[in-house]
Short mmCIF file of C-alpha atoms in Angstrom, two decimals:
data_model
loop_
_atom_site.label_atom_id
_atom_site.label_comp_id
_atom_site.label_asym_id
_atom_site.label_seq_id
_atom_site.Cartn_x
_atom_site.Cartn_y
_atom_site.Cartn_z
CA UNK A 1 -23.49 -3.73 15.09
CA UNK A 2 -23.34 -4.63 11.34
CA UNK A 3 -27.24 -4.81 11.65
CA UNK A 4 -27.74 -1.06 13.03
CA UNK A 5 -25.30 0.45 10.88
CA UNK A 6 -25.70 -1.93 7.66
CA UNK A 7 -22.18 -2.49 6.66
CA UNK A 8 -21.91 -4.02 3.03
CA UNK A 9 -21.62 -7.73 2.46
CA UNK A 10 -18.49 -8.21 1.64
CA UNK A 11 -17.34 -10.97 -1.37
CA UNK A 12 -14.43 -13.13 -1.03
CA UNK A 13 -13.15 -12.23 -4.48
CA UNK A 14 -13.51 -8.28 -3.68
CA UNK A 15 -11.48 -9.49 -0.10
CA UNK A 16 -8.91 -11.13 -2.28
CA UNK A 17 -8.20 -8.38 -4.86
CA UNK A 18 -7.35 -5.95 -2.04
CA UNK A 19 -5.07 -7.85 -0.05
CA UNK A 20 -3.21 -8.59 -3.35
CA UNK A 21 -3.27 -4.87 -4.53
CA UNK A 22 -2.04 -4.27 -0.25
CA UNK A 23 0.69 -6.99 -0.85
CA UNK A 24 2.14 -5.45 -4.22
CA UNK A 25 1.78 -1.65 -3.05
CA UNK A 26 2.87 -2.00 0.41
CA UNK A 27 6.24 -3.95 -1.15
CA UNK A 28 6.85 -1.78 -3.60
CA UNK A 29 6.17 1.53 -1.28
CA UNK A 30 9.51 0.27 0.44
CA UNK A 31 11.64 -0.22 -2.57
CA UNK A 32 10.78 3.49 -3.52
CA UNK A 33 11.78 4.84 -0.73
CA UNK A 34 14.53 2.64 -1.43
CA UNK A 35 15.41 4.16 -4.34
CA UNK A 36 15.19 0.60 -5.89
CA UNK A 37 11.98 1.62 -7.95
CA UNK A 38 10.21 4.87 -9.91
CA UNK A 39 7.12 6.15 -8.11
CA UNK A 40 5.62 6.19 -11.50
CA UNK A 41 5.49 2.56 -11.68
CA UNK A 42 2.77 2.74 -8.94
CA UNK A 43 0.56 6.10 -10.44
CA UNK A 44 -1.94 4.29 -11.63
CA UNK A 45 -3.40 2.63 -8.51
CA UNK A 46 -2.48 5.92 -6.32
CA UNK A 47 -3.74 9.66 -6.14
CA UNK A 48 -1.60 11.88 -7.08
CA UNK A 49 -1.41 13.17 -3.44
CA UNK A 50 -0.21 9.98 -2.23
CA UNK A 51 2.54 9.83 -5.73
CA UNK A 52 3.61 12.96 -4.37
CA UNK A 53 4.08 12.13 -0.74
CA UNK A 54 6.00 9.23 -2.08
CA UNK A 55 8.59 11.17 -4.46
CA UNK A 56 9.20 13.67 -1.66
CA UNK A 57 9.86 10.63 0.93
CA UNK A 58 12.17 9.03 -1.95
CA UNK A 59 14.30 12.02 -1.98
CA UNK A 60 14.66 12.72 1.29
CA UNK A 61 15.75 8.94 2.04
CA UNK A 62 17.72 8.42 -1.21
CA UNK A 63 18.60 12.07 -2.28
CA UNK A 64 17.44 10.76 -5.98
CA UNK A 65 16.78 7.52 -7.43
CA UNK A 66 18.78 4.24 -8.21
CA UNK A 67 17.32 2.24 -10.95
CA UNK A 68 19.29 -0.86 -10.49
CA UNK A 69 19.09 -2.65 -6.54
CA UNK A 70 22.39 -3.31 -5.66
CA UNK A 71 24.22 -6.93 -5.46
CA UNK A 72 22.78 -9.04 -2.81
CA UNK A 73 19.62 -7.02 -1.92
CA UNK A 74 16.28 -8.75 -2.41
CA UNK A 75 12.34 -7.25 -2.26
CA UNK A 76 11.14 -6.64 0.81
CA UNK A 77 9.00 -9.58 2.79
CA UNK A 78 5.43 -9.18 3.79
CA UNK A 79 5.04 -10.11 7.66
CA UNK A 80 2.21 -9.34 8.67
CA UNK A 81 -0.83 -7.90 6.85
CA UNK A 82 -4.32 -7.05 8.15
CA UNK A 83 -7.20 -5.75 6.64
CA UNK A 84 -10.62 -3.30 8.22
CA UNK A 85 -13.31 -3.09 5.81
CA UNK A 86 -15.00 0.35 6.62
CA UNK A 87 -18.78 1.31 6.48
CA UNK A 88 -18.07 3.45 3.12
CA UNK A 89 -17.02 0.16 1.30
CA UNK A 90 -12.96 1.30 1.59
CA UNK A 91 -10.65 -0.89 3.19
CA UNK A 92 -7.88 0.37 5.73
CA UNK A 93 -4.74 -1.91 5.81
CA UNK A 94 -1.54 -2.33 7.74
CA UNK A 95 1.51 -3.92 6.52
CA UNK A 96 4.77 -4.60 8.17
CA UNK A 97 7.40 -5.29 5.93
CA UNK A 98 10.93 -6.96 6.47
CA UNK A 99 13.31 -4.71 3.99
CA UNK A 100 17.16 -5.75 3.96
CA UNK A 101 17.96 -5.39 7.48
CA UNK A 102 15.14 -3.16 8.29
CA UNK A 103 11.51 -3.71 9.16
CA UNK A 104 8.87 -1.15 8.80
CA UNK A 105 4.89 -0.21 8.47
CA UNK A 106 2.95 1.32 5.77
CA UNK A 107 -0.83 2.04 6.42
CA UNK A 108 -2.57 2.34 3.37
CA UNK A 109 -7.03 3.11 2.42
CA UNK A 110 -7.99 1.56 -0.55
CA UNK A 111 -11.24 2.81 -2.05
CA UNK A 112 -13.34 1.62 -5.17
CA UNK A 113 -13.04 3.87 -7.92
CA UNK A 114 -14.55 3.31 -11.27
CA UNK A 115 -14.59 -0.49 -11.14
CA UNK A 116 -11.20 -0.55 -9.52
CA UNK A 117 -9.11 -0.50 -6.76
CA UNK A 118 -7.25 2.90 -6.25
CA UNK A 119 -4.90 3.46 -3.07
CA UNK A 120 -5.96 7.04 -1.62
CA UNK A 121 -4.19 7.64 1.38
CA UNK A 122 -0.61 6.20 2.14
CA UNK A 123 1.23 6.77 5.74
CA UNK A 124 5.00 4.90 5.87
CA UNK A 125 6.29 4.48 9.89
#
């Protein structure tokens, strides 16, 4: 299939970058919603579509934001994490992530933009 449809080669140091950036965003997606962190902190590896999503989610789970975690609560754990490369050169990902007493998904697509790695499309189960 890769031969009819001439998906890119893809580098083990362009592999590695993205599942880091997917480790770090898909925690840190969780401690927003949270309340435990600022979506700001994460605006400059997302669209501001996917910033937005996030701040209304926040809200609606928090009703505003706590700055501090409280006593005894730790950053969520990364269980599982896999990663599609697509034919465009974007990777889709799916996390599941063990948060306090709760575990949940985030799907995230993480496209090359101007030498970097920007997050364009977020989805939280």
């Amino acid at each position: 299939m890769d031969r009819i449809f001439r998906r890119p080669a893809v580098t083990t140091s362009e592999r590695k970058n993205v599942i880091e950036l997917s480790h770090a965003v898909s925690r840190a997606v969780f401690e927003i919603i949270a309340g435990y962190r600022t979506v700001g902190q994460l605006a400059f590896v997302m669209e501001p579509e996917c910033v937005k999503k996030l701040r209304a989610q926040a809200i609606l789970q928090t009703g505003g934001y706590t700055l501090q975690p409280e006593p005894g609560t730790s950053h969520g754990q990364v269980r599982s994490l896999h990663l599609w490369p697509t034919l465009s050169g974007a990777y889709e990902c799916s996390v599941i992530v063990a948060f306090k007493h709760r575990v949940r998904a985030v799907a995230l697509r993480i496209e090359p933009w101007h030498g970097r790695w920007q997050i364009t499309s977020v989805e939280m189960i």
